[in-house]
mmCIF file of C-alpha atoms and ligand atoms in Angstrom:
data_model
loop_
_atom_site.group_PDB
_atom_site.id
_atom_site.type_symbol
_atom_site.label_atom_id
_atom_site.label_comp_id
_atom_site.label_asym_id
_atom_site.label_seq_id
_atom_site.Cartn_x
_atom_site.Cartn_y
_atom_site.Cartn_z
ATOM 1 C CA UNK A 1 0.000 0.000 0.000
ATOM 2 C CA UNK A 2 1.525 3.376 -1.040
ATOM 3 C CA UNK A 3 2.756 5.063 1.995
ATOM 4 C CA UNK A 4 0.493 8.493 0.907
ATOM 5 C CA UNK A 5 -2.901 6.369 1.359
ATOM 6 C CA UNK A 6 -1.357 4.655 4.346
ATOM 7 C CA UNK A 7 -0.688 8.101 6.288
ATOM 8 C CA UNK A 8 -4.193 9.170 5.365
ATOM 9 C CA UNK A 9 -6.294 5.848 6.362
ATOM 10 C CA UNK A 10 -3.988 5.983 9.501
ATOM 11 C CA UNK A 11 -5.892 9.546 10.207
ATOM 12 C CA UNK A 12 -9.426 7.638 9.562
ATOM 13 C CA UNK A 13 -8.964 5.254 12.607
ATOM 14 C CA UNK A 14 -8.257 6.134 16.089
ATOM 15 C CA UNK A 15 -5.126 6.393 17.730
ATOM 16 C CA UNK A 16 -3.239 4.006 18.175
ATOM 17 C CA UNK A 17 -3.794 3.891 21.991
ATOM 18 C CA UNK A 18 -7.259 3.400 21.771
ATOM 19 C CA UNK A 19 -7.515 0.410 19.380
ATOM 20 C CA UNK A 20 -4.777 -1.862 20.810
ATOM 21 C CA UNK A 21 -7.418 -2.686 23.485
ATOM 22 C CA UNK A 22 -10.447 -3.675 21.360
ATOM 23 C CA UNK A 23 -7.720 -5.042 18.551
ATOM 24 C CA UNK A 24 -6.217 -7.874 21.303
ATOM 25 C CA UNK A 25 -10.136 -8.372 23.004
ATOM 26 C CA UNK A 26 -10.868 -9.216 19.468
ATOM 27 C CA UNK A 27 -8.344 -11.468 18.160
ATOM 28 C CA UNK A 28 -8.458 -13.261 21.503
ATOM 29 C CA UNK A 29 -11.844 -13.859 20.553
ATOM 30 C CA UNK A 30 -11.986 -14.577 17.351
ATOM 31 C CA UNK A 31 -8.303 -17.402 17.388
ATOM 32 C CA UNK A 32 -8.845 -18.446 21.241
ATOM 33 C CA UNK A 33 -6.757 -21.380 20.137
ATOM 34 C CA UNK A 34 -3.783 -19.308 19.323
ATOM 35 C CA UNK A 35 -0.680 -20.965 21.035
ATOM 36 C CA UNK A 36 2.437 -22.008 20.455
ATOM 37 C CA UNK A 37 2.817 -25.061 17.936
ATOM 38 C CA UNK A 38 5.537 -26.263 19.046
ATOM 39 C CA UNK A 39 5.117 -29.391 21.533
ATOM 40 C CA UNK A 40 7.475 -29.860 24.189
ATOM 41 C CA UNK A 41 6.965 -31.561 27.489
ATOM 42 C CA UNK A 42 9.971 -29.717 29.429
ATOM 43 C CA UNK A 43 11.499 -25.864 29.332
ATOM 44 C CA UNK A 44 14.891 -28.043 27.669
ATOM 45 C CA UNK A 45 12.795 -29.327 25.249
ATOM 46 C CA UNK A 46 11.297 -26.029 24.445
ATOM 47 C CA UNK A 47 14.550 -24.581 24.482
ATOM 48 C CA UNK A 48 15.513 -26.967 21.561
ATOM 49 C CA UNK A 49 12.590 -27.458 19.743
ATOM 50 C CA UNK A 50 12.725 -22.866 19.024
ATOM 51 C CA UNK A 51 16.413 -23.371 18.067
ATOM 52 C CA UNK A 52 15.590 -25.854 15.784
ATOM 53 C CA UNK A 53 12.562 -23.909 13.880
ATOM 54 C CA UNK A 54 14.650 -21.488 12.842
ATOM 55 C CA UNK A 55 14.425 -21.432 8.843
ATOM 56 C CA UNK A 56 11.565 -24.200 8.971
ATOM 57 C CA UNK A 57 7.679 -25.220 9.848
ATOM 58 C CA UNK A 58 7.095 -26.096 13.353
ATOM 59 C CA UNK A 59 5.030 -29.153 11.750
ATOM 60 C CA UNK A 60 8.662 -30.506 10.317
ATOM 61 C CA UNK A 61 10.109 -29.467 14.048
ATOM 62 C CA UNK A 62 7.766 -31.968 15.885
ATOM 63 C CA UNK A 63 8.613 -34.526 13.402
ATOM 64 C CA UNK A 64 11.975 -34.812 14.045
ATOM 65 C CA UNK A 65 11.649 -34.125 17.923
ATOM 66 C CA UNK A 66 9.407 -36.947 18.571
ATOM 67 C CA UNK A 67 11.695 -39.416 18.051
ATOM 68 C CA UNK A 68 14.748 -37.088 18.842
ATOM 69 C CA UNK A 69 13.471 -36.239 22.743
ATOM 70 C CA UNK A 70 13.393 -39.417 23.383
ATOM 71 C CA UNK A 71 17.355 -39.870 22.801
ATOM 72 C CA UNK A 72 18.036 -36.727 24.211
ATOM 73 C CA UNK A 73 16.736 -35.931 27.490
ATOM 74 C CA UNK A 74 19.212 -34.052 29.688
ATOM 75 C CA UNK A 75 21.464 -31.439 28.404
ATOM 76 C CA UNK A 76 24.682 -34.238 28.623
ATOM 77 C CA UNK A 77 23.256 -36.459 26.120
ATOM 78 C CA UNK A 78 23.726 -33.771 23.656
ATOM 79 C CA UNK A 79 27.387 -33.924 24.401
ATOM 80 C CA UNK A 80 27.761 -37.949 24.942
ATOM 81 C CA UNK A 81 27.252 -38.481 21.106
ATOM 82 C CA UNK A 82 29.432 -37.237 18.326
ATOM 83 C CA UNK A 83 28.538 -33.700 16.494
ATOM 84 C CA UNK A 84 28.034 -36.268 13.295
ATOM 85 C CA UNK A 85 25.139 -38.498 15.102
ATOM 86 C CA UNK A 86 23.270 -35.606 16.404
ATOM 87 C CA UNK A 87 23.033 -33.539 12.987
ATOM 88 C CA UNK A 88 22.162 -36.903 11.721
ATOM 89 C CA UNK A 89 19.287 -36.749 14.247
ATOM 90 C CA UNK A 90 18.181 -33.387 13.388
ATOM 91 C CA UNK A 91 18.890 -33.238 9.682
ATOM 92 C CA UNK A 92 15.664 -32.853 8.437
ATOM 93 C CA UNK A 93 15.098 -29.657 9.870
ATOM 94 C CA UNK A 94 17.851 -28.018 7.586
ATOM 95 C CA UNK A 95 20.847 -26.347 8.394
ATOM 96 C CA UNK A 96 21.840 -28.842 10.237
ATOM 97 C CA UNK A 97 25.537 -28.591 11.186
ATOM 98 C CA UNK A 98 25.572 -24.535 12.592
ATOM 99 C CA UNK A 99 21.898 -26.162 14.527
ATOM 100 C CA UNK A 100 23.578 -29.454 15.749
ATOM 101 C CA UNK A 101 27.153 -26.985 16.604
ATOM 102 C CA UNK A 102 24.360 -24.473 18.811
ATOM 103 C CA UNK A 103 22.689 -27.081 20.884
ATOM 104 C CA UNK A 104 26.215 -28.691 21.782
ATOM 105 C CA UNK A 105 27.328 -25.054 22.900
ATOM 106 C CA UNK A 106 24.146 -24.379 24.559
ATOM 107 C CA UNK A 107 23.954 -27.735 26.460
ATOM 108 C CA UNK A 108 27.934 -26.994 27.291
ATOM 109 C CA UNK A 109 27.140 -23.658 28.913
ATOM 110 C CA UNK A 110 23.771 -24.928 30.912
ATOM 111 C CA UNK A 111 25.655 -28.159 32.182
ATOM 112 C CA UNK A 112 28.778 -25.061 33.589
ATOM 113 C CA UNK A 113 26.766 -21.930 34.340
ATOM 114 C CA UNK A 114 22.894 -22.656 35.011
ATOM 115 C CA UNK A 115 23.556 -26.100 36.544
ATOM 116 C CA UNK A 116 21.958 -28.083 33.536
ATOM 117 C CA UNK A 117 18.451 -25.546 34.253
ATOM 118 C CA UNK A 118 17.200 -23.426 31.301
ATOM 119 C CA UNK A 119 17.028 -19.781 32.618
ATOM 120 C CA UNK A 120 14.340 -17.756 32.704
ATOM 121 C CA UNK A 121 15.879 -14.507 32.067
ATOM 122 C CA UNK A 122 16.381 -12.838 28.326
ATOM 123 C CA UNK A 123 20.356 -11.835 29.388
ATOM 124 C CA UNK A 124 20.778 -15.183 30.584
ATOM 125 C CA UNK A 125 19.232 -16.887 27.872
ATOM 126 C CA UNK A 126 21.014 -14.724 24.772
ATOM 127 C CA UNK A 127 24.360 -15.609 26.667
ATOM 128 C CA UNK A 128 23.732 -19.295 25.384
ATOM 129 C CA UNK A 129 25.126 -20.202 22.098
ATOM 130 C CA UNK A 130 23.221 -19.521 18.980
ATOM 131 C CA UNK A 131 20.476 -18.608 21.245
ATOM 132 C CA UNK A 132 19.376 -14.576 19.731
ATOM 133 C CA UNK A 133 17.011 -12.006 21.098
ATOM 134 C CA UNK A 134 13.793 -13.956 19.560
ATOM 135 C CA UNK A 135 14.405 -17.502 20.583
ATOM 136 C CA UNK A 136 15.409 -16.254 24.138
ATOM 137 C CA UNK A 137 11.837 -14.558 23.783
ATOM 138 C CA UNK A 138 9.871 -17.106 22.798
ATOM 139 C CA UNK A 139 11.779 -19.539 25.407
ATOM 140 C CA UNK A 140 11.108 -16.580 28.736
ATOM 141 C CA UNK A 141 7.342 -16.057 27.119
ATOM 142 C CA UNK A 142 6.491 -19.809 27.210
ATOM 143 C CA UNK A 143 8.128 -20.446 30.562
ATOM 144 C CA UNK A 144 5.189 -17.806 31.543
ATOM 145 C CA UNK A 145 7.990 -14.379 31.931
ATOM 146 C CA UNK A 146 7.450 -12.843 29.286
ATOM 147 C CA UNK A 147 10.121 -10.113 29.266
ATOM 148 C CA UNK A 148 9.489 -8.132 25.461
ATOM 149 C CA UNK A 149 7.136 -9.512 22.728
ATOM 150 C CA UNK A 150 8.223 -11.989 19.847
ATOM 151 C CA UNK A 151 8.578 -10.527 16.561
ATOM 152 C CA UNK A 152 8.663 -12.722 13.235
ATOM 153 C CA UNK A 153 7.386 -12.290 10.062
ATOM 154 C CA UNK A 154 3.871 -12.214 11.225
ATOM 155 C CA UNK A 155 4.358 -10.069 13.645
ATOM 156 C CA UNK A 156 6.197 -7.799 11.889
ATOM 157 C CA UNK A 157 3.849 -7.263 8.715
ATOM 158 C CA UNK A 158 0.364 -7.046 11.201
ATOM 159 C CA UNK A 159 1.785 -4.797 13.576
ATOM 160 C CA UNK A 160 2.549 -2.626 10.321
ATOM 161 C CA UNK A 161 -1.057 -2.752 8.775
ATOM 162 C CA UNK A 162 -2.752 -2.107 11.586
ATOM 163 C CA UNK A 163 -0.423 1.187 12.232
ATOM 164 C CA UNK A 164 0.790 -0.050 15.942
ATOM 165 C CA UNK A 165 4.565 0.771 14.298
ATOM 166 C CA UNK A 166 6.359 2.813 11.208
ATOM 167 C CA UNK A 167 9.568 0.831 12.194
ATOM 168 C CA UNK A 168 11.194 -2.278 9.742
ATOM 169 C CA UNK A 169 13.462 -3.585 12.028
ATOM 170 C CA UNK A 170 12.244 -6.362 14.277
ATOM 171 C CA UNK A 171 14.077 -4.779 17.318
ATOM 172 C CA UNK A 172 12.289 -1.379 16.996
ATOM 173 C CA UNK A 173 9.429 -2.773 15.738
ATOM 174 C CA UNK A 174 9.268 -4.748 19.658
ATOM 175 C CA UNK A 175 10.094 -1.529 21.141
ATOM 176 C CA UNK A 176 6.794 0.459 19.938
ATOM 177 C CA UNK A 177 5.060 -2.978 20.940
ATOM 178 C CA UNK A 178 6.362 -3.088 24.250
ATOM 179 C CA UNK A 179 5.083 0.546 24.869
ATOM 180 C CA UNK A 180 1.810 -0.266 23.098
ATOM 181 C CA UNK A 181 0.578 -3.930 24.908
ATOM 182 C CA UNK A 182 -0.229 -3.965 27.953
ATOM 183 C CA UNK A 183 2.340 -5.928 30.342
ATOM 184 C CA UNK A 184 0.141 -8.681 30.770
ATOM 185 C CA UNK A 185 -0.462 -9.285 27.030
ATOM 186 C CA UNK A 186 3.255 -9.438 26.174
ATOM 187 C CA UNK A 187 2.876 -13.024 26.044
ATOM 188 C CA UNK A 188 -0.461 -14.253 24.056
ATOM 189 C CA UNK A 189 -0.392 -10.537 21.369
ATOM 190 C CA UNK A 190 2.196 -12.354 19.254
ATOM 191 C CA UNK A 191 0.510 -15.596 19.362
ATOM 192 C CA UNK A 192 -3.091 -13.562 18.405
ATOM 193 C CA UNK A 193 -0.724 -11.716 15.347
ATOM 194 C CA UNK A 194 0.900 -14.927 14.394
ATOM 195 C CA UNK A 195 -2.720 -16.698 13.876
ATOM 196 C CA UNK A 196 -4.445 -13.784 12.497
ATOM 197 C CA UNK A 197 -1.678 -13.137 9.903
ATOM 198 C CA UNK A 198 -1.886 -17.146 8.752
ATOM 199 C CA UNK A 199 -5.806 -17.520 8.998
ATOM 200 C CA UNK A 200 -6.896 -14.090 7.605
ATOM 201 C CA UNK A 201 -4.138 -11.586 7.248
ATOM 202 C CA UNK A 202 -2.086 -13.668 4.431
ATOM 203 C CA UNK A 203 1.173 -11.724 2.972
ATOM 204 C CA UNK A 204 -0.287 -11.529 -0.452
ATOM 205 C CA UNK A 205 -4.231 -12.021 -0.279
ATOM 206 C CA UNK A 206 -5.195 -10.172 3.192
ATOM 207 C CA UNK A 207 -9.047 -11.095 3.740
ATOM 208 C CA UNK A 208 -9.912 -7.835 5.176
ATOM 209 C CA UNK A 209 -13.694 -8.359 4.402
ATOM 210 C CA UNK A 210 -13.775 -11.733 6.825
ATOM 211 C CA UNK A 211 -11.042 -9.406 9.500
ATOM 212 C CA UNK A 212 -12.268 -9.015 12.968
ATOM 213 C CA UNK A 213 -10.324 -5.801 13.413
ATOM 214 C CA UNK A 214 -11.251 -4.413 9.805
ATOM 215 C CA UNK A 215 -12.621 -0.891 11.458
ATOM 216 C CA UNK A 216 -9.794 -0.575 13.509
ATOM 217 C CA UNK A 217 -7.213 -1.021 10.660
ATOM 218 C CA UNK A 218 -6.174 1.619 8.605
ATOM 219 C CA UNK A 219 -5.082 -1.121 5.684
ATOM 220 C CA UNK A 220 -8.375 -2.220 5.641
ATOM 221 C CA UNK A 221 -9.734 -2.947 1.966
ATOM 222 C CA UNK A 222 -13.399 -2.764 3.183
HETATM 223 S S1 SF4 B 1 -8.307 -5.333 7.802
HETATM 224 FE FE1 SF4 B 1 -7.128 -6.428 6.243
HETATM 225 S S2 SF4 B 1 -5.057 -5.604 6.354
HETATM 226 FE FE2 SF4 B 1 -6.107 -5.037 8.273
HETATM 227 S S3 SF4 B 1 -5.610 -6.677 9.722
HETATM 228 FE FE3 SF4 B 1 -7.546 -7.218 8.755
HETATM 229 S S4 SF4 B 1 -6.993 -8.531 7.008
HETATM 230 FE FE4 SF4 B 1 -5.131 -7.427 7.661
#
């Protein structure tokens, strides 16, 4: 949408601070079944299964960690097999040596600085290897401390059509969310954004005239 048109929809809704309310009640409402897809019976397993999504489907991610959780159940079995067998164990979910080399350097550093636990804390968690700002967000938001709010591509591309941010970059766009959401929210809004953008909000083909939030959204095609 050309920026011009954008500015002036974004003058036919309210401000921002008024919608974000009835935008989350909304969404909540209309994907109550928004939640991670991602299964994962432990916060290690967790840990794992978001390092290993990167660059594919979570559908392909509990494939492969069906079987592989059942090898692999404290961080030291990571490191009691060679670096070969375990990106043989992971393989389909691509990139698998810089994965397999991440979860050995992860495991390493839980087993000699968190005591084999998987923190709770962002800092603590981005000190792990491989581990970035939105897996150690998705890991703290799951563990129920949310500390900032996930942004992927979902995220990134509703939070822009509905005018919450002007920002591209994921880290600035979470900055305008984190003074937008309320606190407690932090945790389910990306969840509600993620669903929304893959049920109605699609990339190419946005259904605006089946969208929930169509009045409050200044992209809105209806
Ligand atoms: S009105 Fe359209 S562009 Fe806006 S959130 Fe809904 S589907 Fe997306």
């Amino acid at each position: 949408m050309p920026r011009s048109y954008l500015n002036e929809a974004r003058r036919r809704v309210a401000p921002k601070r008024e919608r974000i309310g009835p935008i989350i009640d909304r969404l909540a409402a209309a994907h109550a079944d928004a939640a991670i897809a991602l299964r994962f019976g432990s916060p290690l397993e967790l840990l794992v299964s978001v390092m290993l999504s990167a660059q594919t489907t979570d559908v392909n991610v509990n494939r492969v960690t069906q079987t592989l959780f059942e090898k692999y159940r404290r961080p030291e079995d990571y490191l009691s097999v060679p670096q070969e067998e375990l990106e043989r164990d992971i393989f389909p979910t691509g990139f698998y040596r810089q994965k397999a080399k991440a979860l050995r350097g992860t495991m390493r550093t839980l087993i000699e600085e968190f005591d084999g636990e998987v923190p709770h804390r962002i800092d603590e968690l981005t000190r792990l290897p491989g581990v970035g700002r939105k897996t150690a967000n998705v890991v703290a938001a799951e563990l129920g401390e949310p500390q900032g709010i996930v942004v992927d591509t979902h995220v990134r591309r509703l939070s822009q059509r509905l005018g919450l941010t002007r920002q591209e970059d994921p880290e600035k766009i979470e900055r305008d969310l984190v003074r937008l959401v309320p606190r407690a929210d932090w945790g389910r809004f990306p969840h509600l954004l993620i669903w929304h953008g893959r049920r109605v909000c699609d990339a190419r083909w946005p259904r605006c005239e089946d969208c929930v939030v169509s009045d409050l959204c200044p992209s809105s095609r209806v």
